[in-house]
Short mmCIF file of C-alpha atoms in Angstrom, two decimals:
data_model
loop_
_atom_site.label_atom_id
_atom_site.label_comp_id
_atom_site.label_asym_id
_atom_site.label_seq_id
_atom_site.Cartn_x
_atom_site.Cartn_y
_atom_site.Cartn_z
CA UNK U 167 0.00 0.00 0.00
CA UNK U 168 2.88 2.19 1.02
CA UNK U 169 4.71 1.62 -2.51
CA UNK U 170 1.85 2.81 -4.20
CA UNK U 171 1.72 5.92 -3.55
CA UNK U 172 5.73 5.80 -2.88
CA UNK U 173 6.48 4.33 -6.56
CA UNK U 174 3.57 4.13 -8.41
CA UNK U 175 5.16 3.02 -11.52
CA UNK U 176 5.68 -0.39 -9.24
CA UNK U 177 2.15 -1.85 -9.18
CA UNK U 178 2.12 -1.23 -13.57
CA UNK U 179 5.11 -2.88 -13.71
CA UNK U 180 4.03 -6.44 -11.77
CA UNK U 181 0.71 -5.74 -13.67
CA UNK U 182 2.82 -5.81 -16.74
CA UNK U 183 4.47 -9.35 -15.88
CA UNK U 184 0.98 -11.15 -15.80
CA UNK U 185 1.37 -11.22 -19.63
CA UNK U 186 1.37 -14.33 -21.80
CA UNK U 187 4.65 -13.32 -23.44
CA UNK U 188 6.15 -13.69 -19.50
CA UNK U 189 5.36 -17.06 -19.69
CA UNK U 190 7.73 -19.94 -19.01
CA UNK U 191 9.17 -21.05 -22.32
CA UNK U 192 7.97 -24.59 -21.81
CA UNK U 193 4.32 -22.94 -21.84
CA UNK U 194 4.82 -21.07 -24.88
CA UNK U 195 5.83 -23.86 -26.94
CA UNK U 196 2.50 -25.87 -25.84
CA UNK U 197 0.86 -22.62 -27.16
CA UNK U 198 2.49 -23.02 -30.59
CA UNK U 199 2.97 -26.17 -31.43
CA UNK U 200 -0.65 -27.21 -32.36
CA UNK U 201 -0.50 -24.06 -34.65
CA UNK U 202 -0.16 -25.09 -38.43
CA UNK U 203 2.57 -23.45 -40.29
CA UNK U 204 0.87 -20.56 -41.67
CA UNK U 205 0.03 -19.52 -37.71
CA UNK U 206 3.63 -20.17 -36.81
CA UNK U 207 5.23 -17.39 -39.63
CA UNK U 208 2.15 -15.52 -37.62
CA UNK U 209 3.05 -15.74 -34.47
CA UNK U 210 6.29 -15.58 -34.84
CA UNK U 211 6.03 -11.79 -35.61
CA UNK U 212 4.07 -10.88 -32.56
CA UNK U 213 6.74 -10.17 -30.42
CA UNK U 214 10.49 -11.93 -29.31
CA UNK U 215 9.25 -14.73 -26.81
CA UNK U 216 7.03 -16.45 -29.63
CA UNK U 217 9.71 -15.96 -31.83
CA UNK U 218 12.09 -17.86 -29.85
CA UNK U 219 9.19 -20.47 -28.99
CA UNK U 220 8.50 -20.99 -32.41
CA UNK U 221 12.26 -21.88 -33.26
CA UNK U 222 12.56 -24.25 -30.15
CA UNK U 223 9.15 -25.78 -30.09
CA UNK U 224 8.13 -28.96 -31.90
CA UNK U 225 5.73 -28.97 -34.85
CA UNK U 226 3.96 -31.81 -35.95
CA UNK U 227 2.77 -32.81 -39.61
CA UNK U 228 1.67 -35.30 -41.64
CA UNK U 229 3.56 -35.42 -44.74
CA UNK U 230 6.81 -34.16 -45.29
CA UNK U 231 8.34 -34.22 -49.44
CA UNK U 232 11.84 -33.59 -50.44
CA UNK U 233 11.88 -33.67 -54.07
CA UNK U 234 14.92 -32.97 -56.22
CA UNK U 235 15.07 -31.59 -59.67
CA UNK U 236 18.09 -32.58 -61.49
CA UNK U 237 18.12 -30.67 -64.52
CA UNK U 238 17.33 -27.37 -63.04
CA UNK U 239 19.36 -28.20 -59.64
CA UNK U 240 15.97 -26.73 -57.56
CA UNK U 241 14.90 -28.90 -54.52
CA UNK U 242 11.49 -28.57 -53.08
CA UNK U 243 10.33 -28.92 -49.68
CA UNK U 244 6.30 -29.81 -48.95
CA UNK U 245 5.05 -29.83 -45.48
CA UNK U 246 1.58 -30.91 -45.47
CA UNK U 247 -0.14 -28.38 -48.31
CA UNK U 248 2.69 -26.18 -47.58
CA UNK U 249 5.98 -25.68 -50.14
CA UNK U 250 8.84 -24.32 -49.61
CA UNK U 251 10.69 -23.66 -52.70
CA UNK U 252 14.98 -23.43 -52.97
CA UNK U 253 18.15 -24.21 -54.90
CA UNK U 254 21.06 -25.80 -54.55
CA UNK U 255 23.31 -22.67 -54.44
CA UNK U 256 25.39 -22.42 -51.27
CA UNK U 257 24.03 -19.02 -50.25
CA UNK U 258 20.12 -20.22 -50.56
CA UNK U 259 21.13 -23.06 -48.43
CA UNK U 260 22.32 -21.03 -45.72
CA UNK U 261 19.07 -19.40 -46.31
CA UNK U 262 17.05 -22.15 -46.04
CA UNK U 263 19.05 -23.85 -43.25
CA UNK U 264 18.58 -21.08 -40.95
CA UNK U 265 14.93 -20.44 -41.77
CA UNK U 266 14.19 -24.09 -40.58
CA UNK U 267 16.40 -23.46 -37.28
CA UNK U 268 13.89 -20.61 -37.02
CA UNK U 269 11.05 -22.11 -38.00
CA UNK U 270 10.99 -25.42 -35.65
CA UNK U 271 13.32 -26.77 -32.99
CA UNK U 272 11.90 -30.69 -34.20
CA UNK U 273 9.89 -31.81 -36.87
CA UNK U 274 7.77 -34.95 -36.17
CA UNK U 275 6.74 -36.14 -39.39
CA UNK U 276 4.31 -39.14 -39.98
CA UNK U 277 4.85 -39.70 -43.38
CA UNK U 278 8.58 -38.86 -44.78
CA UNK U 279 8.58 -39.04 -48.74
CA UNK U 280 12.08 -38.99 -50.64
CA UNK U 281 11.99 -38.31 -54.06
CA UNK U 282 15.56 -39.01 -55.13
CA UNK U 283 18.52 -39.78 -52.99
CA UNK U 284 20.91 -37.37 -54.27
CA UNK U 285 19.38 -34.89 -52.55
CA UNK U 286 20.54 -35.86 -49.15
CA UNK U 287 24.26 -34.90 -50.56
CA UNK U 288 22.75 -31.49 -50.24
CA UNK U 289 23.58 -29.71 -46.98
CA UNK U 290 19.99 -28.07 -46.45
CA UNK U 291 18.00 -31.61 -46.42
CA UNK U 292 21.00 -33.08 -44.24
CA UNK U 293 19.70 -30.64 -41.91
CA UNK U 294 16.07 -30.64 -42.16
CA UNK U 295 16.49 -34.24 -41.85
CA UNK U 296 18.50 -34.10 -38.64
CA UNK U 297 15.90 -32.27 -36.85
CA UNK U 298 13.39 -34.51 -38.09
CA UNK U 299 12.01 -37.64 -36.50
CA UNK U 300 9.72 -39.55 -38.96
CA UNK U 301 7.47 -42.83 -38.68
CA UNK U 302 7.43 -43.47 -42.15
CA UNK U 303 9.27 -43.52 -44.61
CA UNK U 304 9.21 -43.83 -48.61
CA UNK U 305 12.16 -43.66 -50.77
CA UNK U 306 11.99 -43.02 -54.68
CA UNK U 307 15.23 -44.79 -54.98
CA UNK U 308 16.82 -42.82 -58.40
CA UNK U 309 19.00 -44.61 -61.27
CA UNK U 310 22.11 -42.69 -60.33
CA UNK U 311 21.99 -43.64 -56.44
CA UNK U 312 21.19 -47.21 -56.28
CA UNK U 313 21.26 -48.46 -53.23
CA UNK U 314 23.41 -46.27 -51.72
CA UNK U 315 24.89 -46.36 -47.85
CA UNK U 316 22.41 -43.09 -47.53
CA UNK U 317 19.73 -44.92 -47.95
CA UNK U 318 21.07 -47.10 -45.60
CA UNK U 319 20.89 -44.63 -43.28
CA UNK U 320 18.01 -43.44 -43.87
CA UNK U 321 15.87 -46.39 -43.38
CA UNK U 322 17.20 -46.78 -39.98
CA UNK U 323 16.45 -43.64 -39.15
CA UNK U 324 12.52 -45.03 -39.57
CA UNK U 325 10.75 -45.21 -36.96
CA UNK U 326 8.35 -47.54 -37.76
CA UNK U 327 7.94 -48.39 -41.19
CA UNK U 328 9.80 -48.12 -44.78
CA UNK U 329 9.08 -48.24 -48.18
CA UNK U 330 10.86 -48.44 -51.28
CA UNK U 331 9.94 -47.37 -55.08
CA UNK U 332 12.58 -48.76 -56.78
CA UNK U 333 11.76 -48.07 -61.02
CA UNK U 334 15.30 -49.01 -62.52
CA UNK U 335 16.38 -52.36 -61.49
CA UNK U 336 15.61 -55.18 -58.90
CA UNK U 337 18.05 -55.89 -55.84
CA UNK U 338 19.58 -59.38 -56.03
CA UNK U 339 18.97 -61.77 -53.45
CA UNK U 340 22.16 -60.90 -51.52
CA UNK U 341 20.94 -57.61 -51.92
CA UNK U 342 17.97 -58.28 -50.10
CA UNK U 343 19.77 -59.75 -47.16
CA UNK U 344 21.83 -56.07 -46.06
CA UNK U 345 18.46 -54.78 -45.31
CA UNK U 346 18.82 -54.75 -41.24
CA UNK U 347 14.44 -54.32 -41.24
CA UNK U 348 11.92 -55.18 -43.22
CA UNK U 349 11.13 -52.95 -45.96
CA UNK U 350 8.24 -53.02 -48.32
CA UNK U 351 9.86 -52.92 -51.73
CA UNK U 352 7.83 -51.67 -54.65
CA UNK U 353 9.53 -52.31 -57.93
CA UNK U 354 8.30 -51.36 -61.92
CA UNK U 355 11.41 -53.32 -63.47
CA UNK U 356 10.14 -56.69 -64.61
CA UNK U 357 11.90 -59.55 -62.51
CA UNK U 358 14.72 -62.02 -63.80
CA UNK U 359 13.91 -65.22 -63.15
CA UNK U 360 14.37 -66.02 -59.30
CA UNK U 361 14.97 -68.98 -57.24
CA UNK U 362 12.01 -70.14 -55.10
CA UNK U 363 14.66 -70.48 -52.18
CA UNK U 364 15.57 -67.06 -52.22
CA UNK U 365 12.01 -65.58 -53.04
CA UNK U 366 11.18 -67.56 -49.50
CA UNK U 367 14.39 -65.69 -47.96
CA UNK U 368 13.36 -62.33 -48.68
CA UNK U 369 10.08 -63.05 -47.01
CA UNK U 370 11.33 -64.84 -44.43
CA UNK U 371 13.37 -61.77 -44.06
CA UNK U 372 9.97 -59.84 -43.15
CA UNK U 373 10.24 -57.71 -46.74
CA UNK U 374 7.27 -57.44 -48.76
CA UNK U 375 6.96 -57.16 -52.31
CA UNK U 376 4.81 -55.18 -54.48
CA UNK U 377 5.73 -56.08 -57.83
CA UNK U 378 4.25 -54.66 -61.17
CA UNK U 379 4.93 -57.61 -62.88
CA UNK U 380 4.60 -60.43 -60.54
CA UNK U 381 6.66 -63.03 -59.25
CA UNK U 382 6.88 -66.17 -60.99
CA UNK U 383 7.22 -69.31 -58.62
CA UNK U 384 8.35 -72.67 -59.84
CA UNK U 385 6.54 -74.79 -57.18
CA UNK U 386 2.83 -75.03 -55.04
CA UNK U 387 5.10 -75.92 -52.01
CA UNK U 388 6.88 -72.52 -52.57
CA UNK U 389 3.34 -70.68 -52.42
CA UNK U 390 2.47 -72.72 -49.51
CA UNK U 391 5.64 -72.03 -47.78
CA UNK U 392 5.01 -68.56 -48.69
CA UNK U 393 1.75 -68.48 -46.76
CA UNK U 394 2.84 -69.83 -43.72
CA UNK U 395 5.98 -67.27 -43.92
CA UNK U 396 3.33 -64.23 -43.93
CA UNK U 397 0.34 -65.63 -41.82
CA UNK U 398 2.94 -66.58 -38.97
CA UNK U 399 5.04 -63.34 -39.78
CA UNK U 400 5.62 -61.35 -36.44
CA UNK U 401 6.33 -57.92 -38.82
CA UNK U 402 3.42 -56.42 -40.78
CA UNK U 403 3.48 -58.66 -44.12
CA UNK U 404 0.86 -59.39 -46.53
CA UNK U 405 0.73 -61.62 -49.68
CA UNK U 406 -1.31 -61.03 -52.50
CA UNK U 407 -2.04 -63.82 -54.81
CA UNK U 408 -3.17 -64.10 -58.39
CA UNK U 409 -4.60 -67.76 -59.03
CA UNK U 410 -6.69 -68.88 -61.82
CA UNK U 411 -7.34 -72.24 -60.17
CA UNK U 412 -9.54 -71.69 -57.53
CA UNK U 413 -9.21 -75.38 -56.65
CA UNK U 414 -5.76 -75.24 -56.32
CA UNK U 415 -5.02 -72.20 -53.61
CA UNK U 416 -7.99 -72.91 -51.23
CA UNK U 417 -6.35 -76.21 -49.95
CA UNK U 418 -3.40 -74.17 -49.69
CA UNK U 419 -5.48 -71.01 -48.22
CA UNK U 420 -6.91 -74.09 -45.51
CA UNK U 421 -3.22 -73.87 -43.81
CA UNK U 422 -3.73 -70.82 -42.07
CA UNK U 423 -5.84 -68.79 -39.38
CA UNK U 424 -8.71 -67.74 -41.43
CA UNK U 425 -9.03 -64.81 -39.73
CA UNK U 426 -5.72 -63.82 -41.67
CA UNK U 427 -6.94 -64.45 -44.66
CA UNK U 428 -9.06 -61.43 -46.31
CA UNK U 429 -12.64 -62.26 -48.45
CA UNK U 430 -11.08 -64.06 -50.98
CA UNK U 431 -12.25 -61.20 -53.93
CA UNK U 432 -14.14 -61.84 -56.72
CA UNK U 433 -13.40 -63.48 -60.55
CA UNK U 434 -12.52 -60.94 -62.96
CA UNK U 435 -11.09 -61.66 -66.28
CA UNK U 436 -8.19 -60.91 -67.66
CA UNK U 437 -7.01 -61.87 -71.30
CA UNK U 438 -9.00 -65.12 -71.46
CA UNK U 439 -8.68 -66.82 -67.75
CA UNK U 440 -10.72 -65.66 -64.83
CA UNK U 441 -8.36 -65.05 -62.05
CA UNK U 442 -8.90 -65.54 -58.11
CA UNK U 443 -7.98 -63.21 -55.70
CA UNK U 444 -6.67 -63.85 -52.28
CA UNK U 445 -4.41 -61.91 -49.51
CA UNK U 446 -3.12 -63.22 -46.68
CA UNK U 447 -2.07 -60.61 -43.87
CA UNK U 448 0.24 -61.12 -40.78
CA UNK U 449 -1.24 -60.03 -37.41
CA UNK U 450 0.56 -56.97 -37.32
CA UNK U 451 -0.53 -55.91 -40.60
CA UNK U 452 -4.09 -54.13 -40.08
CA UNK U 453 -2.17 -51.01 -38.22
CA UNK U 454 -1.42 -50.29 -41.44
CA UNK U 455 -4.37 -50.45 -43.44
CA UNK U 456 -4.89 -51.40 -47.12
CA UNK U 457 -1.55 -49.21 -48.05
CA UNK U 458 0.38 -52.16 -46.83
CA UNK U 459 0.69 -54.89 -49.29
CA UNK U 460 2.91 -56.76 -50.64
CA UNK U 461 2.04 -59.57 -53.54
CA UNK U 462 3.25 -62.43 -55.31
CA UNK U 463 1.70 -63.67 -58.12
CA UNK U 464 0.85 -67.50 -58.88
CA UNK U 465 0.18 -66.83 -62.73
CA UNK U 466 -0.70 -70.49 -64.60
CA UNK U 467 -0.60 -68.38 -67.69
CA UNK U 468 3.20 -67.38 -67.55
CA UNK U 469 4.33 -70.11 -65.86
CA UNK H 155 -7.35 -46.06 -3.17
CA UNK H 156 -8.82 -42.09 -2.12
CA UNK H 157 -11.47 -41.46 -0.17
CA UNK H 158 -13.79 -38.61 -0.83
CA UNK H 159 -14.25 -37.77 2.62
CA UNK H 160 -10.47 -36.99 3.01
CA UNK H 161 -10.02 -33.35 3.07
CA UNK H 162 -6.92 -31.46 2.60
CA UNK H 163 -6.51 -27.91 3.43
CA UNK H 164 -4.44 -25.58 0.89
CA UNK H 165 -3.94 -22.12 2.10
CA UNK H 166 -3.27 -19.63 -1.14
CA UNK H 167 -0.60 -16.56 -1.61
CA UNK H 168 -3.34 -14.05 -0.10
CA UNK H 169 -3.77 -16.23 3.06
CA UNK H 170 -7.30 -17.37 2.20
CA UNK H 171 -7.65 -21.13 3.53
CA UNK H 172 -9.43 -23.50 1.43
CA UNK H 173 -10.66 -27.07 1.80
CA UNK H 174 -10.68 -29.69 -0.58
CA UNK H 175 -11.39 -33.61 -1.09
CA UNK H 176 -8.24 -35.53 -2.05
CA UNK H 177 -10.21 -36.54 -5.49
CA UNK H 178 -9.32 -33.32 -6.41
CA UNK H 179 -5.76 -32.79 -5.29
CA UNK H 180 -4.51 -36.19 -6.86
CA UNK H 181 -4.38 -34.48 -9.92
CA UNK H 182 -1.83 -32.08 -8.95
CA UNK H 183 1.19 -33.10 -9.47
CA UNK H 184 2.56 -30.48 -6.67
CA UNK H 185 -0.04 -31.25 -3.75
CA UNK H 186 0.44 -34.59 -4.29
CA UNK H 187 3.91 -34.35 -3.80
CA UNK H 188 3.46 -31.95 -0.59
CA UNK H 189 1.36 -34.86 1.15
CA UNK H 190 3.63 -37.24 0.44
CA UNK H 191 6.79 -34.92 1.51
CA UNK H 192 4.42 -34.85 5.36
CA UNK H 193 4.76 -38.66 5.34
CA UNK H 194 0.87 -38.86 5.01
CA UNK H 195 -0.79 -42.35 3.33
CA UNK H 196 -3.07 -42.02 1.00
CA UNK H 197 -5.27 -43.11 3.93
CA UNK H 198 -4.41 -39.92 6.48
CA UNK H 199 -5.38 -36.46 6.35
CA UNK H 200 -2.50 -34.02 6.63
CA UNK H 201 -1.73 -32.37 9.71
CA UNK H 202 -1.13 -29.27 8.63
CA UNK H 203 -2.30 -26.91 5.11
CA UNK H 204 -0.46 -27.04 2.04
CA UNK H 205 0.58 -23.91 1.03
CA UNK H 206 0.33 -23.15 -2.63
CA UNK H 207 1.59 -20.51 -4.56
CA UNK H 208 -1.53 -19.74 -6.31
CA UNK H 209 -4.33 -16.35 -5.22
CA UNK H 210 -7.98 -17.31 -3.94
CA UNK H 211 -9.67 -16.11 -6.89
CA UNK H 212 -7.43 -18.46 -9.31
CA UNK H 213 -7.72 -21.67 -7.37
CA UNK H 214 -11.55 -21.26 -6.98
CA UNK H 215 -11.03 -21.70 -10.80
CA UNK H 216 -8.46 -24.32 -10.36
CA UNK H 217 -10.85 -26.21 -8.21
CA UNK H 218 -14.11 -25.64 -10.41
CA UNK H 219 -12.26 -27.38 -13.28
CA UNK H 220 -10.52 -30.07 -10.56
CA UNK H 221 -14.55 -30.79 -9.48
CA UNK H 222 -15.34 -31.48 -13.09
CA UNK H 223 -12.52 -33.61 -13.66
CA UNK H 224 -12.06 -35.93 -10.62
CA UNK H 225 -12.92 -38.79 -12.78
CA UNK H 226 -10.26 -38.51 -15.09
CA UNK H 227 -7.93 -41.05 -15.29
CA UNK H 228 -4.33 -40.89 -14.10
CA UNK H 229 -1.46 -40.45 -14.61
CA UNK H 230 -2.71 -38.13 -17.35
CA UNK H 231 -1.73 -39.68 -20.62
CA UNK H 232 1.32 -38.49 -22.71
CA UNK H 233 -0.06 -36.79 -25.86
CA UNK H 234 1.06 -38.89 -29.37
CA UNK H 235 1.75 -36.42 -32.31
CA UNK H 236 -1.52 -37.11 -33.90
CA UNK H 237 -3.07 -35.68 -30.55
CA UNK H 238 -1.44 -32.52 -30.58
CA UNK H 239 -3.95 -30.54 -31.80
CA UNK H 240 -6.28 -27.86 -30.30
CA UNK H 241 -9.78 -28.42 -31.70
CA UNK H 242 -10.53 -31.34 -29.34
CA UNK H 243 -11.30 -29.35 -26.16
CA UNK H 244 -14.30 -30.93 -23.99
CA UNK H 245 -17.07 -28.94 -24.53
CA UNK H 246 -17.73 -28.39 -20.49
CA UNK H 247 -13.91 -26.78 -20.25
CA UNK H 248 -14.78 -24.73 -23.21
CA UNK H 249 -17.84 -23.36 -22.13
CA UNK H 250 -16.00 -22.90 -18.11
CA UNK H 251 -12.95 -20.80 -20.54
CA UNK H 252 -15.82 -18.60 -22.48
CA UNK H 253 -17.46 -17.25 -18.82
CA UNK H 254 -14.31 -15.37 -18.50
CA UNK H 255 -14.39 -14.11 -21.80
CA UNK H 256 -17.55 -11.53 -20.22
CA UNK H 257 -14.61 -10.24 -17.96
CA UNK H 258 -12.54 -7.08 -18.36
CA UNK H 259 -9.33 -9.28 -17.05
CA UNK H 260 -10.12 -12.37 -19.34
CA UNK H 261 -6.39 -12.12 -20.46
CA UNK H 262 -4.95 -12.06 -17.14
CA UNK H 263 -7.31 -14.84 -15.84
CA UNK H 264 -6.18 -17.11 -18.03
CA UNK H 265 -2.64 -15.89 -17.67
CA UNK H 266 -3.54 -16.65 -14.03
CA UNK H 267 -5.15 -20.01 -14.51
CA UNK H 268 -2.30 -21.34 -17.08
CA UNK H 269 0.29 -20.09 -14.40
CA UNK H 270 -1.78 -22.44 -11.90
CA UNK H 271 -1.75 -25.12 -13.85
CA UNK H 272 2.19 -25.10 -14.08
CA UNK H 273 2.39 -24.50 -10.37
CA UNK H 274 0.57 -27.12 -9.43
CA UNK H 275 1.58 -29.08 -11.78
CA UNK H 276 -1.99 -30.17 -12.99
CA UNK H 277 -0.94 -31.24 -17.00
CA UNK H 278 -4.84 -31.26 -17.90
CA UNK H 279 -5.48 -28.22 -17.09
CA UNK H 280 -2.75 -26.91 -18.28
CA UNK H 281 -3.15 -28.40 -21.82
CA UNK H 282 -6.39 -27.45 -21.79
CA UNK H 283 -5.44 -23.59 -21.32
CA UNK H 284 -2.60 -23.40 -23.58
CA UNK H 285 -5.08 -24.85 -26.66
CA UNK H 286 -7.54 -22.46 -25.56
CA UNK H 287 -5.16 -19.80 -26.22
CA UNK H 288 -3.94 -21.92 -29.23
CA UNK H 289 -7.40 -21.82 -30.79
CA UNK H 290 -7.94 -17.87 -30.24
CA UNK H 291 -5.04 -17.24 -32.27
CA UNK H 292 -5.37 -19.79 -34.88
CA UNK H 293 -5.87 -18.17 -38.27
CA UNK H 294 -5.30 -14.85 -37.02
CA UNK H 295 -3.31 -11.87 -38.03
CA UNK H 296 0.03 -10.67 -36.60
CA UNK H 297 -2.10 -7.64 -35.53
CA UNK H 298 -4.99 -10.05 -34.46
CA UNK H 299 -2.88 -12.14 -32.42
CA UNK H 300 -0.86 -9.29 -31.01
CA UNK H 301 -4.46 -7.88 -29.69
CA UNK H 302 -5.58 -11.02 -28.63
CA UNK H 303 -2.52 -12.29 -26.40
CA UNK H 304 -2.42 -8.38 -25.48
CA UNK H 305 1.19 -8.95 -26.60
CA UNK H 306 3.59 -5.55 -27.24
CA UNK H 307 5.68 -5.80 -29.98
CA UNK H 308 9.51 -5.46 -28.68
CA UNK H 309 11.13 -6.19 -32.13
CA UNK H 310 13.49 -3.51 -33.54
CA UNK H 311 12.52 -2.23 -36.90
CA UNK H 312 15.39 -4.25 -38.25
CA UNK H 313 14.46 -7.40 -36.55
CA UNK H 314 10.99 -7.30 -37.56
CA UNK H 315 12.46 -6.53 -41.28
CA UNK H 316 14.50 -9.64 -41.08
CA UNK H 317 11.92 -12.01 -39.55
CA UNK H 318 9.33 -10.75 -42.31
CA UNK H 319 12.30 -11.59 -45.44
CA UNK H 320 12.19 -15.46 -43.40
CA UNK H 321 8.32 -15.45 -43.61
CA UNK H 322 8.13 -14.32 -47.05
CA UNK H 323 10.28 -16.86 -48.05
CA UNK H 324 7.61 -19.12 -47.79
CA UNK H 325 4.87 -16.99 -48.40
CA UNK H 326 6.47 -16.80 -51.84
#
């Protein structure tokens, strides 16, 4: 009571404190970190403590793209519906580098998509990826890279789950085998012929195959071994298969938990032959959903 | 287990004293902590008050919202990233947030009930608050937000010149 009327400026200033920017840090950041991105460059300009939470708080999306151009040298950046647009010049690296140390002290992605591999030589994406902790990942593995040690390290930087396009060419089956985790391979490069053993070791493996072109297997024990690989697999697997002989796959369908097996789908034609549909999951595959599958094809006609 | 009929007195920074069930205080991290720090079961009242660093007014608030809550489970759960988002506020805690929205102090009400929260460590409520003030700022102008927050602007012409060339980066 004395101090008011002794400094009067004194009660203003305590009045002052009860702001939100006098928050504790910690607070701050819960404020901004449900904020999309568009509400973080907002906030951001509202005054220094939301600046500095923005660059040290956590934001959350769904889908995060890192695409690569080659012939104009220009990566892109997509966060959700949001783009971020650079080059591959030194100075608009920089640039970029310390807008994202600005921008977000951790990205936690859901969905990490890689368009090429080379662009993880560049510096920028080295360092969006550091601060980035992602569940899934998909690779667009290019021509030039191959299977490179950085993708390598990318994969086991997934958290949970990873997926590779691969357009140009199939891994052999040693290749197969330096995969540490399963990966879901998806591959537009018809097949060379492959060895029922080591079709069998890549599932056993936990991979899974999505194959434009099919798989051709030599032997119904190999497709029965097959099913028992997924249906018993303790790593989200699935099996498609392509049969024309109905006959023939539900005796081999009978060796597993039915509850594994989905509807078998209906005949649809194709060419001449009416084909039957069937796909068996692992128990850890539903988590996943229906973007989870990996096939093999039984195809009477090729073989 | 807590019995309802176990009181625990808190006595607040302006020296009110205030009596509550231990249904509500579980859920602060800090009481909690005080209680056990006396050597008291869960089956004992305290001897003496737990002080907390919190005004009358704000923990009448504190304990309206603990009243409403006493149900909910414990510990409170760990938010996953798909979770942290701000439109999923219970529609009782919104409508308790908009009665102070008729006040002339709404701002430093909430600044008062978020600080609470911290204090007493009660993660609910202090999620809850933080989204609230999340959600009144979401889509909002620099100027909006600035008013909203009641927020000065202590950027230096130059700062605010270089954290506009970072926005517009993207904006671009």
């Amino acid at each position: 009571f004395f101090l008011r009327f002794t400094m009067p400026s004194l009660e203003q200033d305590v009045y002052a404190k009860k702001n939100i920017s006098n928050l504790p840090m910690e607070l701050l950041r819960m404020i901004v970190e449900p904020l999309e991105i568009w509400d973080r460059l907002s906030v951001r300009l509202t005054c220094s403590a939301f600046e500095e939470a923005v660059a040290t708080s956590t934001h959350s999306c769904r889908i995060m793209e890192l695409q690569y151009d080659y012939e104009d040298s220009v990566f892109k950046v997509m966060i959700d519906a949001f783009e971020l647009f650079g080059c591959t010049t030194r100075s608009v690296a920089h640039r970029t580098l310390h807008w994202r140390q600005r921008m977000f002290g951790q990205l936690r992605v859901q969905s990490l998509i890689v368009r090429t591999v080379r662009l993880i030589d560049i510096r920028v994406v080295n360092s969006f990826l550091d601060a980035c902790i992602f569940d899934e990942l998909t690779v667009h593995v290019s021509r030039h890279q191959g299977l490179s040690t950085r993708v390598y390290d990318l994969i086991a930087k997934a958290k949970v789950r990873v997926v590779l396009h691969i357009r140009y060419f199939v891994p052999t089956p040693k290749q197969f085998m330096t995969f540490s985790r399963p990966v879901e391979f998806h591959f537009f490069k018809k097949w060379k012929p492959i060895k029922d053993e080591d079709f069998l070791n890549v599932l056993r493996r936990g991979h899974s195959i999505k194959s434009t072109h099919g798989i051709k297997l030599r032997s119904e024990q190999t497709l029965a071994e097959a099913i028992k690989i997924v249906s018993y697999s303790v790593v989200a697997q699935a099996l498609r298969i392509i049969c024309i002989e109905p006959d023939f796959l539900h005796p081999l369908l009978q060796m597993t938990n039915a509850k594994k097996i989905a509807p078998l789908k209906h005949y649809h034609s194709h060419h001449t032959y009416n084909y039957l549909r069937a796909q068996i999951y692992s128990e850890f595959y539903p988590r996943f959903g229906q973007l989870f599958v990996s096939s093999c094809s039984y195809d009477e006609e090729e073989e | 287990r807590i019995y309802p009929l176990m009181r625990v007195t808190l006595t607040t920074s302006d020296g009110a004293s205030v009596t509550v069930s231990r249904q509500l205080t579980k859920h602060s991290g800090f009481i909690e902590k005080a209680i056990t720090d006396m050597a008291v079961d869960d089956n004992a009242v305290p001897l003496s008050a737990v002080a907390v660093d919190v005004d009358d007014a704000t923990l009448k608030l504190v304990i309206e919202w603990l009243t409403e809550h006493r149900d909910d489970a414990l510990p409170y759960p760990e938010k996953t990233d798909e979770e942290r988002r701000a439109d999923d506020i219970p529609a009782w805690d919104q409508a308790f947030v908009q009665k102070w929205d008729t006040k002339e102090d709404q701002q430093q009400t909430l600044y008062a009930v978020i600080t609470a929260a911290d204090k007493l460590d009660i993660k609910g409520l202090l999620d809850m608050t933080c989204k609230t003030l999340a959600n009144k700022i979401n889509g909002k102008t620099v100027e909006e937000m600035r008013e909203i927050l009641q927020l000065e602007c202590d950027f230096t012409e130059e700062e605010l010149a270089e954290i506009r060339k970072e926005n517009a980066w993207c904006e671009n």
